[in-house]
Backbone as XML, in Angstrom:
<?xml version="1.0"?>
<chain id="A" units="angstrom">
  <residue number="1" name="HIS">
    <atom name="N" x="0.860" y="-1.193" z="0.000"/>
    <atom name="CA" x="0.000" y="0.000" z="0.000"/>
    <atom name="C" x="0.881" y="1.222" z="0.000"/>
  </residue>
  <residue number="2" name="VAL">
    <atom name="N" x="0.808" y="2.016" z="-1.066"/>
    <atom name="CA" x="1.627" y="3.213" z="-1.203"/>
    <atom name="C" x="0.877" y="4.410" z="-0.628"/>
  </residue>
  <residue number="3" name="GLN">
    <atom name="N" x="1.555" y="5.181" z="0.186"/>
    <atom name="CA" x="0.937" y="6.357" z="0.796"/>
    <atom name="C" x="1.893" y="7.526" z="0.748"/>
  </residue>
  <residue number="4" name="LEU">
    <atom name="N" x="1.384" y="8.673" z="0.344"/>
    <atom name="CA" x="2.150" y="9.917" z="0.345"/>
    <atom name="C" x="1.339" y="10.959" z="1.107"/>
  </residue>
  <residue number="5" name="VAL">
    <atom name="N" x="1.980" y="11.624" z="2.056"/>
    <atom name="CA" x="1.294" y="12.607" z="2.896"/>
    <atom name="C" x="2.085" y="13.904" z="2.883"/>
  </residue>
  <residue number="6" name="GLU">
    <atom name="N" x="1.469" y="14.960" z="2.354"/>
    <atom name="CA" x="2.109" y="16.260" z="2.296"/>
    <atom name="C" x="1.872" y="17.055" z="3.568"/>
  </residue>
  <residue number="7" name="SER">
    <atom name="N" x="2.801" y="17.944" z="3.860"/>
    <atom name="CA" x="2.647" y="18.886" z="4.973"/>
    <atom name="C" x="3.499" y="20.111" z="4.675"/>
  </residue>
  <residue number="8" name="GLY">
    <atom name="N" x="3.270" y="21.174" z="5.430"/>
    <atom name="CA" x="4.101" y="22.360" z="5.304"/>
    <atom name="C" x="3.466" y="23.512" z="4.561"/>
  </residue>
  <residue number="9" name="GLY">
    <atom name="N" x="2.271" y="23.312" z="4.040"/>
    <atom name="CA" x="1.601" y="24.404" z="3.362"/>
    <atom name="C" x="1.150" y="25.469" z="4.349"/>
  </residue>
  <residue number="10" name="GLY">
    <atom name="N" x="0.687" y="26.581" z="3.810"/>
    <atom name="CA" x="0.216" y="27.655" z="4.668"/>
    <atom name="C" x="0.104" y="28.944" z="3.900"/>
  </residue>
  <residue number="11" name="SER">
    <atom name="N" x="-0.020" y="30.028" z="4.649"/>
    <atom name="CA" x="-0.136" y="31.358" z="4.055"/>
    <atom name="C" x="1.139" y="32.144" z="4.303"/>
  </residue>
  <residue number="12" name="VAL">
    <atom name="N" x="1.580" y="32.853" z="3.299"/>
    <atom name="CA" x="2.824" y="33.608" z="3.405"/>
    <atom name="C" x="2.716" y="34.840" z="2.524"/>
  </residue>
  <residue number="13" name="GLN">
    <atom name="N" x="3.451" y="35.868" z="2.883"/>
    <atom name="CA" x="3.475" y="37.065" z="2.049"/>
    <atom name="C" x="4.420" y="36.873" z="0.871"/>
  </residue>
  <residue number="14" name="ALA">
    <atom name="N" x="4.147" y="37.604" z="-0.183"/>
    <atom name="CA" x="5.013" y="37.551" z="-1.364"/>
    <atom name="C" x="6.450" y="37.869" z="-0.958"/>
  </residue>
  <residue number="15" name="GLY">
    <atom name="N" x="7.365" y="37.106" z="-1.514"/>
    <atom name="CA" x="8.775" y="37.239" z="-1.157"/>
    <atom name="C" x="9.220" y="36.306" z="-0.058"/>
  </residue>
  <residue number="16" name="GLY">
    <atom name="N" x="8.261" y="35.682" z="0.613"/>
    <atom name="CA" x="8.583" y="34.785" z="1.712"/>
    <atom name="C" x="8.918" y="33.378" z="1.247"/>
  </residue>
  <residue number="17" name="SER">
    <atom name="N" x="9.071" y="32.488" z="2.221"/>
    <atom name="CA" x="9.485" y="31.112" z="1.929"/>
    <atom name="C" x="8.592" y="30.111" z="2.656"/>
  </residue>
  <residue number="18" name="LEU">
    <atom name="N" x="8.489" y="28.939" z="2.085"/>
    <atom name="CA" x="7.841" y="27.804" z="2.718"/>
    <atom name="C" x="8.609" y="26.554" z="2.322"/>
  </residue>
  <residue number="19" name="ARG">
    <atom name="N" x="8.551" y="25.536" z="3.178"/>
    <atom name="CA" x="9.129" y="24.255" z="2.815"/>
    <atom name="C" x="8.056" y="23.185" z="2.938"/>
  </residue>
  <residue number="20" name="LEU">
    <atom name="N" x="7.768" y="22.543" z="1.840"/>
    <atom name="CA" x="6.807" y="21.451" z="1.826"/>
    <atom name="C" x="7.533" y="20.123" z="2.056"/>
  </residue>
  <residue number="21" name="SER">
    <atom name="N" x="6.859" y="19.224" z="2.739"/>
    <atom name="CA" x="7.390" y="17.881" z="2.965"/>
    <atom name="C" x="6.371" y="16.862" z="2.492"/>
  </residue>
  <residue number="22" name="CYS">
    <atom name="N" x="6.868" y="15.719" z="2.077"/>
    <atom name="CA" x="6.005" y="14.619" z="1.657"/>
    <atom name="C" x="6.588" y="13.335" z="2.218"/>
  </residue>
  <residue number="23" name="ALA">
    <atom name="N" x="5.884" y="12.763" z="3.183"/>
    <atom name="CA" x="6.316" y="11.494" z="3.761"/>
    <atom name="C" x="5.782" y="10.357" z="2.903"/>
  </residue>
  <residue number="24" name="PHE">
    <atom name="N" x="6.675" y="9.459" z="2.554"/>
    <atom name="CA" x="6.340" y="8.376" z="1.626"/>
    <atom name="C" x="6.465" y="7.033" z="2.323"/>
  </residue>
  <residue number="25" name="SER">
    <atom name="N" x="5.499" y="6.171" z="2.100"/>
    <atom name="CA" x="5.587" y="4.812" z="2.636"/>
    <atom name="C" x="5.010" y="3.839" z="1.619"/>
  </residue>
  <residue number="26" name="GLY">
    <atom name="N" x="5.397" y="2.596" z="1.743"/>
    <atom name="CA" x="4.911" y="1.589" z="0.819"/>
    <atom name="C" x="5.997" y="1.139" z="-0.132"/>
  </residue>
  <residue number="27" name="TYR">
    <atom name="N" x="5.646" y="0.423" z="-1.122"/>
    <atom name="CA" x="6.615" y="-0.205" z="-2.013"/>
    <atom name="C" x="6.270" y="0.060" z="-3.473"/>
  </residue>
  <residue number="28" name="ILE">
    <atom name="N" x="7.228" y="0.534" z="-4.212"/>
    <atom name="CA" x="7.091" y="0.649" z="-5.661"/>
    <atom name="C" x="8.241" y="-0.124" z="-6.274"/>
  </residue>
  <residue number="29" name="TYR">
    <atom name="N" x="7.930" y="-1.091" z="-7.067"/>
    <atom name="CA" x="8.935" y="-1.997" z="-7.593"/>
    <atom name="C" x="10.055" y="-1.263" z="-8.297"/>
  </residue>
  <residue number="30" name="SER">
    <atom name="N" x="9.705" y="-0.311" z="-9.079"/>
    <atom name="CA" x="10.733" y="0.376" z="-9.866"/>
    <atom name="C" x="10.671" y="1.881" z="-9.612"/>
  </residue>
  <residue number="31" name="ARG">
    <atom name="N" x="10.564" y="2.215" z="-8.311"/>
    <atom name="CA" x="10.507" y="3.636" z="-7.964"/>
    <atom name="C" x="11.668" y="4.374" z="-8.580"/>
  </residue>
  <residue number="32" name="TYR">
    <atom name="N" x="11.360" y="5.410" z="-9.272"/>
    <atom name="CA" x="12.394" y="6.088" z="-10.046"/>
    <atom name="C" x="12.334" y="7.593" z="-9.861"/>
  </residue>
  <residue number="33" name="CYS">
    <atom name="N" x="11.146" y="8.116" z="-9.711"/>
    <atom name="CA" x="11.008" y="9.558" z="-9.724"/>
    <atom name="C" x="9.922" y="9.996" z="-8.747"/>
  </residue>
  <residue number="34" name="MET">
    <atom name="N" x="10.188" y="11.127" z="-8.106"/>
    <atom name="CA" x="9.156" y="11.742" z="-7.272"/>
    <atom name="C" x="9.044" y="13.205" z="-7.681"/>
  </residue>
  <residue number="35" name="GLY">
    <atom name="N" x="7.868" y="13.752" z="-7.518"/>
    <atom name="CA" x="7.689" y="15.112" z="-7.981"/>
    <atom name="C" x="6.663" y="15.894" z="-7.204"/>
  </residue>
  <residue number="36" name="TRP">
    <atom name="N" x="6.663" y="17.185" z="-7.453"/>
    <atom name="CA" x="5.672" y="18.107" z="-6.908"/>
    <atom name="C" x="4.882" y="18.711" z="-8.063"/>
  </residue>
  <residue number="37" name="PHE">
    <atom name="N" x="3.590" y="18.720" z="-7.889"/>
    <atom name="CA" x="2.691" y="19.312" z="-8.844"/>
    <atom name="C" x="1.830" y="20.330" z="-8.114"/>
  </residue>
  <residue number="38" name="ARG">
    <atom name="N" x="1.190" y="21.218" z="-8.845"/>
    <atom name="CA" x="0.291" y="22.173" z="-8.213"/>
    <atom name="C" x="-0.906" y="22.429" z="-9.122"/>
  </residue>
  <residue number="39" name="GLN">
    <atom name="N" x="-1.980" y="22.802" z="-8.471"/>
    <atom name="CA" x="-3.197" y="23.114" z="-9.206"/>
    <atom name="C" x="-3.879" y="24.300" z="-8.558"/>
  </residue>
  <residue number="40" name="ALA">
    <atom name="N" x="-4.010" y="25.359" z="-9.326"/>
    <atom name="CA" x="-4.733" y="26.551" z="-8.883"/>
    <atom name="C" x="-6.173" y="26.430" z="-9.353"/>
  </residue>
  <residue number="41" name="PRO">
    <atom name="N" x="-7.079" y="27.177" z="-8.724"/>
    <atom name="CA" x="-8.491" y="27.113" z="-9.123"/>
    <atom name="C" x="-8.667" y="27.380" z="-10.613"/>
  </residue>
  <residue number="42" name="GLU">
    <atom name="N" x="-9.437" y="26.536" z="-11.257"/>
    <atom name="CA" x="-9.793" y="26.678" z="-12.670"/>
    <atom name="C" x="-8.591" y="26.552" z="-13.601"/>
  </residue>
  <residue number="43" name="LYS">
    <atom name="N" x="-7.506" y="25.973" z="-13.109"/>
    <atom name="CA" x="-6.342" y="25.726" z="-13.940"/>
    <atom name="C" x="-6.000" y="24.242" z="-13.925"/>
  </residue>
  <residue number="44" name="GLU">
    <atom name="N" x="-5.287" y="23.809" z="-14.930"/>
    <atom name="CA" x="-4.865" y="22.417" z="-14.984"/>
    <atom name="C" x="-3.712" y="22.176" z="-14.008"/>
  </residue>
  <residue number="45" name="ARG">
    <atom name="N" x="-3.601" y="20.930" z="-13.592"/>
    <atom name="CA" x="-2.491" y="20.558" z="-12.720"/>
    <atom name="C" x="-1.192" y="20.659" z="-13.519"/>
  </residue>
  <residue number="46" name="GLU">
    <atom name="N" x="-0.188" y="21.287" z="-12.939"/>
    <atom name="CA" x="1.079" y="21.452" z="-13.635"/>
    <atom name="C" x="2.235" y="20.901" z="-12.813"/>
  </residue>
  <residue number="47" name="GLY">
    <atom name="N" x="3.221" y="20.378" z="-13.519"/>
    <atom name="CA" x="4.418" y="19.891" z="-12.861"/>
    <atom name="C" x="5.282" y="21.047" z="-12.400"/>
  </residue>
  <residue number="48" name="VAL">
    <atom name="N" x="5.746" y="20.984" z="-11.170"/>
    <atom name="CA" x="6.583" y="22.029" z="-10.598"/>
    <atom name="C" x="8.041" y="21.591" z="-10.582"/>
  </residue>
  <residue number="49" name="ALA">
    <atom name="N" x="8.301" y="20.439" z="-10.021"/>
    <atom name="CA" x="9.666" y="19.938" z="-9.911"/>
    <atom name="C" x="9.626" y="18.427" z="-9.731"/>
  </residue>
  <residue number="50" name="SER">
    <atom name="N" x="10.673" y="17.765" z="-10.199"/>
    <atom name="CA" x="10.774" y="16.328" z="-9.988"/>
    <atom name="C" x="12.222" y="15.951" z="-9.731"/>
  </residue>
  <residue number="51" name="ILE">
    <atom name="N" x="12.397" y="14.825" z="-9.067"/>
    <atom name="CA" x="13.735" y="14.341" z="-8.768"/>
    <atom name="C" x="13.786" y="12.842" z="-9.005"/>
  </residue>
  <residue number="52" name="ASN">
    <atom name="N" x="14.818" y="12.407" z="-9.697"/>
    <atom name="CA" x="15.016" y="10.987" z="-9.938"/>
    <atom name="C" x="15.902" y="10.403" z="-8.844"/>
  </residue>
  <residue number="53" name="MET">
    <atom name="N" x="15.924" y="9.077" z="-8.735"/>
    <atom name="CA" x="16.704" y="8.444" z="-7.681"/>
    <atom name="C" x="18.209" y="8.615" z="-7.883"/>
  </residue>
  <residue number="54" name="ASP">
    <atom name="N" x="18.609" y="9.036" z="-9.087"/>
    <atom name="CA" x="20.035" y="9.325" z="-9.295"/>
    <atom name="C" x="20.365" y="10.763" z="-8.924"/>
  </residue>
  <residue number="55" name="GLY">
    <atom name="N" x="19.335" y="11.499" z="-8.430"/>
    <atom name="CA" x="19.554" y="12.865" z="-7.974"/>
    <atom name="C" x="19.321" y="13.932" z="-9.022"/>
  </residue>
  <residue number="56" name="SER">
    <atom name="N" x="19.110" y="13.547" z="-10.262"/>
    <atom name="CA" x="18.849" y="14.539" z="-11.301"/>
    <atom name="C" x="17.479" y="15.170" z="-11.083"/>
  </residue>
  <residue number="57" name="THR">
    <atom name="N" x="17.368" y="16.448" z="-11.403"/>
    <atom name="CA" x="16.144" y="17.199" z="-11.125"/>
    <atom name="C" x="15.633" y="17.898" z="-12.376"/>
  </residue>
  <residue number="58" name="SER">
    <atom name="N" x="14.341" y="18.211" z="-12.340"/>
    <atom name="CA" x="13.699" y="18.987" z="-13.390"/>
    <atom name="C" x="12.815" y="20.030" z="-12.730"/>
  </residue>
  <residue number="59" name="TYR">
    <atom name="N" x="12.750" y="21.209" z="-13.329"/>
    <atom name="CA" x="11.912" y="22.285" z="-12.819"/>
    <atom name="C" x="11.147" y="22.930" z="-13.964"/>
  </residue>
  <residue number="60" name="THR">
    <atom name="N" x="9.934" y="23.347" z="-13.665"/>
    <atom name="CA" x="9.251" y="24.159" z="-14.635"/>
    <atom name="C" x="9.885" y="25.546" z="-14.639"/>
  </residue>
  <residue number="61" name="ASP">
    <atom name="N" x="9.817" y="26.220" z="-15.782"/>
    <atom name="CA" x="10.548" y="27.479" z="-15.934"/>
    <atom name="C" x="10.169" y="28.525" z="-14.890"/>
  </residue>
  <residue number="62" name="SER">
    <atom name="N" x="8.905" y="28.574" z="-14.521"/>
    <atom name="CA" x="8.427" y="29.643" z="-13.638"/>
    <atom name="C" x="8.982" y="29.542" z="-12.222"/>
  </residue>
  <residue number="63" name="VAL">
    <atom name="N" x="9.528" y="28.396" z="-11.835"/>
    <atom name="CA" x="10.033" y="28.242" z="-10.460"/>
    <atom name="C" x="11.536" y="28.016" z="-10.421"/>
  </residue>
  <residue number="64" name="ARG">
    <atom name="N" x="12.153" y="27.811" z="-11.570"/>
    <atom name="CA" x="13.591" y="27.517" z="-11.589"/>
    <atom name="C" x="14.363" y="28.680" z="-10.975"/>
  </residue>
  <residue number="65" name="GLY">
    <atom name="N" x="15.247" y="28.360" z="-10.048"/>
    <atom name="CA" x="16.013" y="29.382" z="-9.346"/>
    <atom name="C" x="15.358" y="29.842" z="-8.053"/>
  </residue>
  <residue number="66" name="ARG">
    <atom name="N" x="14.098" y="29.513" z="-7.862"/>
    <atom name="CA" x="13.392" y="29.893" z="-6.630"/>
    <atom name="C" x="13.032" y="28.681" z="-5.783"/>
  </residue>
  <residue number="67" name="PHE">
    <atom name="N" x="12.730" y="27.575" z="-6.425"/>
    <atom name="CA" x="12.332" y="26.352" z="-5.722"/>
    <atom name="C" x="13.447" y="25.320" z="-5.816"/>
  </residue>
  <residue number="68" name="THR">
    <atom name="N" x="13.560" y="24.513" z="-4.764"/>
    <atom name="CA" x="14.539" y="23.437" z="-4.757"/>
    <atom name="C" x="13.889" y="22.156" z="-4.269"/>
  </residue>
  <residue number="69" name="ILE">
    <atom name="N" x="13.983" y="21.105" z="-5.063"/>
    <atom name="CA" x="13.443" y="19.801" z="-4.677"/>
    <atom name="C" x="14.581" y="18.939" z="-4.142"/>
  </residue>
  <residue number="70" name="SER">
    <atom name="N" x="14.285" y="18.170" z="-3.095"/>
    <atom name="CA" x="15.287" y="17.271" z="-2.540"/>
    <atom name="C" x="14.594" y="16.072" z="-1.918"/>
  </residue>
  <residue number="71" name="TYR">
    <atom name="N" x="15.383" y="15.036" z="-1.676"/>
    <atom name="CA" x="14.810" y="13.784" z="-1.178"/>
    <atom name="C" x="15.733" y="13.183" z="-0.132"/>
  </residue>
  <residue number="72" name="ASP">
    <atom name="N" x="15.169" y="12.842" z="1.001"/>
    <atom name="CA" x="15.919" y="12.177" z="2.064"/>
    <atom name="C" x="15.671" y="10.679" z="1.935"/>
  </residue>
  <residue number="73" name="ASN">
    <atom name="N" x="16.627" y="9.968" z="1.381"/>
    <atom name="CA" x="16.472" y="8.532" z="1.139"/>
    <atom name="C" x="16.295" y="7.742" z="2.424"/>
  </residue>
  <residue number="74" name="ALA">
    <atom name="N" x="17.006" y="8.126" z="3.460"/>
    <atom name="CA" x="16.954" y="7.370" z="4.716"/>
    <atom name="C" x="15.588" y="7.468" z="5.379"/>
  </residue>
  <residue number="75" name="LYS">
    <atom name="N" x="14.956" y="8.629" z="5.248"/>
    <atom name="CA" x="13.677" y="8.842" z="5.929"/>
    <atom name="C" x="12.494" y="8.782" z="4.977"/>
  </residue>
  <residue number="76" name="ASN">
    <atom name="N" x="12.756" y="8.592" z="3.685"/>
    <atom name="CA" x="11.676" y="8.573" z="2.691"/>
    <atom name="C" x="10.813" y="9.828" z="2.773"/>
  </residue>
  <residue number="77" name="ILE">
    <atom name="N" x="11.460" y="10.976" z="2.724"/>
    <atom name="CA" x="10.740" y="12.244" z="2.730"/>
    <atom name="C" x="11.197" y="13.075" z="1.535"/>
  </residue>
  <residue number="78" name="LEU">
    <atom name="N" x="10.236" y="13.599" z="0.832"/>
    <atom name="CA" x="10.485" y="14.499" z="-0.289"/>
    <atom name="C" x="10.243" y="15.925" z="0.178"/>
  </residue>
  <residue number="79" name="PHE">
    <atom name="N" x="11.111" y="16.847" z="-0.222"/>
    <atom name="CA" x="10.978" y="18.241" z="0.178"/>
    <atom name="C" x="10.835" y="19.143" z="-1.038"/>
  </residue>
  <residue number="80" name="LEU">
    <atom name="N" x="10.201" y="20.274" z="-0.821"/>
    <atom name="CA" x="10.209" y="21.345" z="-1.809"/>
    <atom name="C" x="10.434" y="22.650" z="-1.063"/>
  </residue>
  <residue number="81" name="GLN">
    <atom name="N" x="11.624" y="23.186" z="-1.180"/>
    <atom name="CA" x="11.924" y="24.494" z="-0.592"/>
    <atom name="C" x="11.500" y="25.557" z="-1.579"/>
  </residue>
  <residue number="82" name="MET">
    <atom name="N" x="10.615" y="26.435" z="-1.137"/>
    <atom name="CA" x="10.074" y="27.479" z="-2.009"/>
    <atom name="C" x="10.488" y="28.835" z="-1.456"/>
  </residue>
  <residue number="83" name="ASP">
    <atom name="N" x="11.297" y="29.540" z="-2.198"/>
    <atom name="CA" x="11.767" y="30.876" z="-1.817"/>
    <atom name="C" x="11.252" y="31.916" z="-2.800"/>
  </residue>
  <residue number="84" name="SER">
    <atom name="N" x="11.307" y="33.165" z="-2.380"/>
    <atom name="CA" x="10.860" y="34.277" z="-3.241"/>
    <atom name="C" x="9.481" y="33.994" z="-3.812"/>
  </residue>
  <residue number="85" name="LEU">
    <atom name="N" x="8.575" y="33.590" z="-2.956"/>
    <atom name="CA" x="7.251" y="33.201" z="-3.414"/>
    <atom name="C" x="6.496" y="34.372" z="-4.022"/>
  </residue>
  <residue number="86" name="LYS">
    <atom name="N" x="5.701" y="34.037" z="-5.030"/>
    <atom name="CA" x="4.897" y="35.033" z="-5.722"/>
    <atom name="C" x="3.421" y="34.686" z="-5.565"/>
  </residue>
  <residue number="87" name="VAL">
    <atom name="N" x="2.572" y="35.675" z="-5.772"/>
    <atom name="CA" x="1.133" y="35.443" z="-5.660"/>
    <atom name="C" x="0.706" y="34.313" z="-6.595"/>
  </residue>
  <residue number="88" name="GLU">
    <atom name="N" x="1.306" y="34.260" z="-7.767"/>
    <atom name="CA" x="0.929" y="33.241" z="-8.749"/>
    <atom name="C" x="1.396" y="31.834" z="-8.382"/>
  </residue>
  <residue number="89" name="ASP">
    <atom name="N" x="2.139" y="31.698" z="-7.309"/>
    <atom name="CA" x="2.504" y="30.369" z="-6.810"/>
    <atom name="C" x="1.398" y="29.755" z="-5.956"/>
  </residue>
  <residue number="90" name="SER">
    <atom name="N" x="0.376" y="30.532" z="-5.645"/>
    <atom name="CA" x="-0.721" y="30.025" z="-4.825"/>
    <atom name="C" x="-1.420" y="28.871" z="-5.539"/>
  </residue>
  <residue number="91" name="ALA">
    <atom name="N" x="-1.578" y="27.772" z="-4.822"/>
    <atom name="CA" x="-2.198" y="26.579" z="-5.403"/>
    <atom name="C" x="-2.230" y="25.482" z="-4.349"/>
  </residue>
  <residue number="92" name="VAL">
    <atom name="N" x="-2.909" y="24.409" z="-4.677"/>
    <atom name="CA" x="-2.770" y="23.182" z="-3.897"/>
    <atom name="C" x="-1.576" y="22.431" z="-4.482"/>
  </residue>
  <residue number="93" name="TYR">
    <atom name="N" x="-0.648" y="22.070" z="-3.614"/>
    <atom name="CA" x="0.559" y="21.376" z="-4.044"/>
    <atom name="C" x="0.433" y="19.892" z="-3.702"/>
  </residue>
  <residue number="94" name="TYR">
    <atom name="N" x="0.744" y="19.066" z="-4.694"/>
    <atom name="CA" x="0.630" y="17.627" z="-4.553"/>
    <atom name="C" x="1.999" y="16.971" z="-4.705"/>
  </residue>
  <residue number="95" name="CYS">
    <atom name="N" x="2.209" y="15.963" z="-3.922"/>
    <atom name="CA" x="3.376" y="15.097" z="-4.038"/>
    <atom name="C" x="2.969" y="13.872" z="-4.869"/>
  </residue>
  <residue number="96" name="ALA">
    <atom name="N" x="3.872" y="13.408" z="-5.714"/>
    <atom name="CA" x="3.564" y="12.254" z="-6.553"/>
    <atom name="C" x="4.793" y="11.373" z="-6.698"/>
  </residue>
  <residue number="97" name="ALA">
    <atom name="N" x="4.542" y="10.093" z="-6.970"/>
    <atom name="CA" x="5.639" y="9.138" z="-7.137"/>
    <atom name="C" x="5.339" y="8.210" z="-8.300"/>
  </residue>
  <residue number="98" name="GLY">
    <atom name="N" x="6.387" y="7.802" z="-8.984"/>
    <atom name="CA" x="6.210" y="6.892" z="-10.112"/>
    <atom name="C" x="7.525" y="6.375" z="-10.620"/>
  </residue>
  <residue number="99" name="SER">
    <atom name="N" x="7.469" y="5.690" z="-11.723"/>
    <atom name="CA" x="8.658" y="5.039" z="-12.272"/>
    <atom name="C" x="9.202" y="5.742" z="-13.502"/>
  </residue>
  <residue number="100" name="VAL">
    <atom name="N" x="8.546" y="6.816" z="-13.903"/>
    <atom name="CA" x="8.993" y="7.549" z="-15.085"/>
    <atom name="C" x="9.260" y="8.982" z="-14.673"/>
  </residue>
  <residue number="101" name="GLY">
    <atom name="N" x="10.344" y="9.569" z="-15.086"/>
    <atom name="CA" x="10.688" y="10.929" z="-14.716"/>
    <atom name="C" x="9.932" y="11.978" z="-15.495"/>
  </residue>
  <residue number="102" name="GLY">
    <atom name="N" x="10.207" y="13.242" z="-15.189"/>
    <atom name="CA" x="9.596" y="14.331" z="-15.910"/>
    <atom name="C" x="8.556" y="15.084" z="-15.096"/>
  </residue>
  <residue number="103" name="LEU">
    <atom name="N" x="7.775" y="15.894" z="-15.786"/>
    <atom name="CA" x="6.795" y="16.757" z="-15.128"/>
    <atom name="C" x="5.386" y="16.559" z="-15.688"/>
  </residue>
  <residue number="104" name="VAL">
    <atom name="N" x="5.145" y="15.383" z="-16.225"/>
    <atom name="CA" x="3.825" y="15.090" z="-16.773"/>
    <atom name="C" x="3.023" y="14.314" z="-15.746"/>
  </residue>
  <residue number="105" name="ALA">
    <atom name="N" x="1.902" y="14.861" z="-15.347"/>
    <atom name="CA" x="1.122" y="14.273" z="-14.255"/>
    <atom name="C" x="0.690" y="12.836" z="-14.566"/>
  </residue>
  <residue number="106" name="SER">
    <atom name="N" x="0.345" y="12.561" z="-15.793"/>
    <atom name="CA" x="-0.160" y="11.235" z="-16.140"/>
    <atom name="C" x="0.893" y="10.140" z="-15.986"/>
  </residue>
  <residue number="107" name="ALA">
    <atom name="N" x="2.143" y="10.509" z="-15.853"/>
    <atom name="CA" x="3.215" y="9.525" z="-15.688"/>
    <atom name="C" x="3.383" y="9.098" z="-14.234"/>
  </residue>
  <residue number="108" name="PHE">
    <atom name="N" x="2.638" y="9.702" z="-13.336"/>
    <atom name="CA" x="2.771" y="9.419" z="-11.908"/>
    <atom name="C" x="1.506" y="8.736" z="-11.400"/>
  </residue>
  <residue number="109" name="PRO">
    <atom name="N" x="1.585" y="7.481" z="-11.012"/>
    <atom name="CA" x="0.386" y="6.773" z="-10.562"/>
    <atom name="C" x="0.020" y="6.993" z="-9.089"/>
  </residue>
  <residue number="110" name="TYR">
    <atom name="N" x="0.955" y="7.474" z="-8.301"/>
    <atom name="CA" x="0.702" y="7.593" z="-6.860"/>
    <atom name="C" x="0.706" y="9.073" z="-6.454"/>
  </residue>
  <residue number="111" name="TRP">
    <atom name="N" x="-0.322" y="9.467" z="-5.673"/>
    <atom name="CA" x="-0.510" y="10.869" z="-5.329"/>
    <atom name="C" x="-0.888" y="11.036" z="-3.869"/>
  </residue>
  <residue number="112" name="GLY">
    <atom name="N" x="-0.437" y="12.151" z="-3.295"/>
    <atom name="CA" x="-0.935" y="12.565" z="-1.994"/>
    <atom name="C" x="-2.207" y="13.375" z="-2.163"/>
  </residue>
  <residue number="113" name="LEU">
    <atom name="N" x="-2.763" y="13.823" z="-1.046"/>
    <atom name="CA" x="-4.025" y="14.562" z="-1.069"/>
    <atom name="C" x="-3.831" y="16.055" z="-1.255"/>
  </residue>
  <residue number="114" name="GLY">
    <atom name="N" x="-2.600" y="16.535" z="-1.112"/>
    <atom name="CA" x="-2.324" y="17.938" z="-1.369"/>
    <atom name="C" x="-2.260" y="18.789" z="-0.117"/>
  </residue>
  <residue number="115" name="THR">
    <atom name="N" x="-1.569" y="19.918" z="-0.262"/>
    <atom name="CA" x="-1.479" y="20.903" z="0.815"/>
    <atom name="C" x="-1.591" y="22.283" z="0.185"/>
  </residue>
  <residue number="116" name="GLN">
    <atom name="N" x="-2.359" y="23.160" z="0.824"/>
    <atom name="CA" x="-2.647" y="24.470" z="0.249"/>
    <atom name="C" x="-1.501" y="25.436" z="0.533"/>
  </residue>
  <residue number="117" name="VAL">
    <atom name="N" x="-1.104" y="26.154" z="-0.503"/>
    <atom name="CA" x="-0.140" y="27.249" z="-0.378"/>
    <atom name="C" x="-0.816" y="28.516" z="-0.869"/>
  </residue>
  <residue number="118" name="THR">
    <atom name="N" x="-0.839" y="29.532" z="-0.009"/>
    <atom name="CA" x="-1.454" y="30.801" z="-0.361"/>
    <atom name="C" x="-0.432" y="31.910" z="-0.183"/>
  </residue>
  <residue number="119" name="VAL">
    <atom name="N" x="-0.191" y="32.648" z="-1.243"/>
    <atom name="CA" x="0.766" y="33.754" z="-1.222"/>
    <atom name="C" x="-0.001" y="35.039" z="-1.472"/>
  </residue>
  <residue number="120" name="SER">
    <atom name="N" x="0.142" y="35.999" z="-0.572"/>
    <atom name="CA" x="-0.606" y="37.247" z="-0.732"/>
    <atom name="C" x="0.309" y="38.459" z="-0.724"/>
  </residue>
</chain>
């Protein structure tokens, strides 16, 4: 049984920082990639950042240089450090896991329930 639980969301002023965490449990035979996605009201879910088990990362252009994805292998926790937050970063942020890398939501079969980030 695969479970992902996000935490760390909240409200912050523009220019501030938040760190999201995603605790992962369960077994994926060929776990390869974990990622963060976000969905704002009336918008499609978009890939924010992903990390492969070899440590390689991908970022969407709008967050590159401001967000950092990392993974603690020993504790099975995925992080997203978000700095210089902008109003347009407001969304529900989801943690996802799968066997294929990249930022395409359909490639990730396992999802958390999300955590709200509000930037004002």
